[in-house]
Amino acid sequence: TQAAGVASNTLPAYPDGTDGRGATGSTPTTTGPKTTASASRENVLQRKVAELEQKMAMSRSIMKKLYHKNVELEKELAIAKANSGGLDLTSPPATAAASRPGTSLRPPATAPASSGMAAADAGLTWQALQERDLTIRQLQQALEASRRRCALLEMQLASGNTAGGGGGAAVNSGGGTGGGGRGSSSSMGPGAAGGGGGGGRGGVSADSLRDLVAQSALHHQKYKQIREDYNRLLYKRASALQVGSRSTSANALAARALVGELQRRLEAEVQEREAEAALYSARLYESEKAMSDWYVEKRLLQEHIARLSGEVAERDKIDGEIEGCVAAMLERLRLVEAENEALRSRL
């Protein structure tokens, strides 16, 4: 390119822009558009990768929540089974690896996409679609497992928890066969039943179960005591009302007489108040009628005064006009007399 530029500077220029040999002085470069296209493609791929990573992070958080919820449900189910009489503390097996957030979801391996390679772009998109489908299936399986466990727990709770002696005996027998007695305070969960492989994954110790059974028995005893107190107080109140209703006939007759006298006084008072109200209503009607008549008379007098004032003003106006006419007539007579006197003097 530099040599061509030197040649174009040394050779004479022609009108068509060539150097006389049918070729232009410089050759255009085509690397600019290719670089722009590859940069835009890389930006698009980076945006897609960021969106996919965001979706995967969201799915991972959902799976973590589902995992923790499953662990809680397993613990509640184990406690319910222990309270029902059979110390079967083995948690239900995990349905799939999707219930564990550490191994269920992995971020997609995004290899660096080379510029201008449509095959790499298609492979990355296909891999993202596969990851999304896998995530959807795992979420569906986890939801189904959670629903089944919730239904099982509801059935266990609905069947009735027999807390007390039977539950305590079941707990003690389970503690003897689980793997070590109560002095070692070892967990009696899935790890103890299976040889210690997963003891920290939601196991419940015998002491905690024994405490739960004791608390349940205490709550049941308190509930029975409160209900007995309530029934006793209710019976006491009902008996007091019943005894009060069985009063002597003399007291009942006196009470009826007193009530009748009070009713008669009340009726007399009501009649007296009604008579006073009628009297006051009549007086009020008369006063309002007098006020209305006075107001009407006042308006009539005001209208009459206004009419008379208008007539007086009209008369004054006519009198003024008459006086003006008389004054003009007298002035005219005076002028005529003066003119007659002047004519007589001439004759």
mmCIF file with all atom_site columns, C-alpha atoms in Angstrom, residues 6 26 47 88-89 164-165 168 174 179 182 197 199 213 226 235-236 239 268 274 292 305 307 309 318 345:
data_model
loop_
_atom_site.group_PDB
_atom_site.id
_atom_site.type_symbol
_atom_site.label_atom_id
_atom_site.label_alt_id
_atom_site.label_comp_id
_atom_site.label_asym_id
_atom_site.label_entity_id
_atom_site.label_seq_id
_atom_site.pdbx_PDB_ins_code
_atom_site.Cartn_x
_atom_site.Cartn_y
_atom_site.Cartn_z
_atom_site.occupancy
_atom_site.B_iso_or_equiv
_atom_site.pdbx_formal_charge
_atom_site.auth_seq_id
_atom_site.auth_comp_id
_atom_site.auth_asym_id
_atom_site.auth_atom_id
_atom_site.pdbx_PDB_model_num
ATOM 1  C CA . VAL A 1 6   ? 4.537   6.606   -3.581 1.00 0.00 ? 6   VAL A CA 1
ATOM 2  C CA . SER A 1 26  ? -4.139  3.340   -4.000 1.00 0.00 ? 26  SER A CA 1
ATOM 3  C CA . ARG A 1 47  ? -25.660 -10.104 26.117 1.00 0.00 ? 47  ARG A CA 1
ATOM 4  C CA . ASP A 1 88  ? -39.369 -44.448 61.786 1.00 0.00 ? 88  ASP A CA 1
ATOM 5  C CA . LEU A 1 89  ? -37.098 -41.459 61.364 1.00 0.00 ? 89  LEU A CA 1
ATOM 6  C CA . GLY A 1 164 ? -47.923 -39.387 75.843 1.00 0.00 ? 164 GLY A CA 1
ATOM 7  C CA . GLY A 1 165 ? -47.002 -42.845 77.127 1.00 0.00 ? 165 GLY A CA 1
ATOM 8  C CA . GLY A 1 168 ? -42.486 -42.004 74.912 1.00 0.00 ? 168 GLY A CA 1
ATOM 9  C CA . GLY A 1 174 ? -36.059 -46.394 68.993 1.00 0.00 ? 174 GLY A CA 1
ATOM 10 C CA . GLY A 1 179 ? -27.121 -46.909 67.152 1.00 0.00 ? 179 GLY A CA 1
ATOM 11 C CA . ARG A 1 182 ? -28.978 -41.872 74.837 1.00 0.00 ? 182 ARG A CA 1
ATOM 12 C CA . GLY A 1 197 ? -23.149 -41.888 55.915 1.00 0.00 ? 197 GLY A CA 1
ATOM 13 C CA . GLY A 1 199 ? -26.056 -38.131 59.740 1.00 0.00 ? 199 GLY A CA 1
ATOM 14 C CA . VAL A 1 213 ? -43.331 -35.481 73.307 1.00 0.00 ? 213 VAL A CA 1
ATOM 15 C CA . ILE A 1 226 ? -58.499 -24.911 80.864 1.00 0.00 ? 226 ILE A CA 1
ATOM 16 C CA . TYR A 1 235 ? -72.083 -24.427 85.060 1.00 0.00 ? 235 TYR A CA 1
ATOM 17 C CA . LYS A 1 236 ? -71.708 -22.105 88.049 1.00 0.00 ? 236 LYS A CA 1
ATOM 18 C CA . SER A 1 239 ? -76.857 -22.502 88.232 1.00 0.00 ? 239 SER A CA 1
ATOM 19 C CA . ALA A 1 268 ? -99.087 9.575   82.741 1.00 0.00 ? 268 ALA A CA 1
ATOM 20 C CA . GLU A 1 274 ? -97.746 15.255  74.863 1.00 0.00 ? 274 GLU A CA 1
ATOM 21 C CA . SER A 1 292 ? -95.998 36.279  58.821 1.00 0.00 ? 292 SER A CA 1
ATOM 22 C CA . ILE A 1 305 ? -94.582 54.259  50.291 1.00 0.00 ? 305 ILE A CA 1
ATOM 23 C CA . ARG A 1 307 ? -95.485 54.230  44.960 1.00 0.00 ? 307 ARG A CA 1
ATOM 24 C CA . SER A 1 309 ? -92.706 58.591  46.571 1.00 0.00 ? 309 SER A CA 1
ATOM 25 C CA . ILE A 1 318 ? -94.475 68.425  36.301 1.00 0.00 ? 318 ILE A CA 1
ATOM 26 C CA . SER A 1 345 ? -93.069 105.747 19.878 1.00 0.00 ? 345 SER A CA 1
#
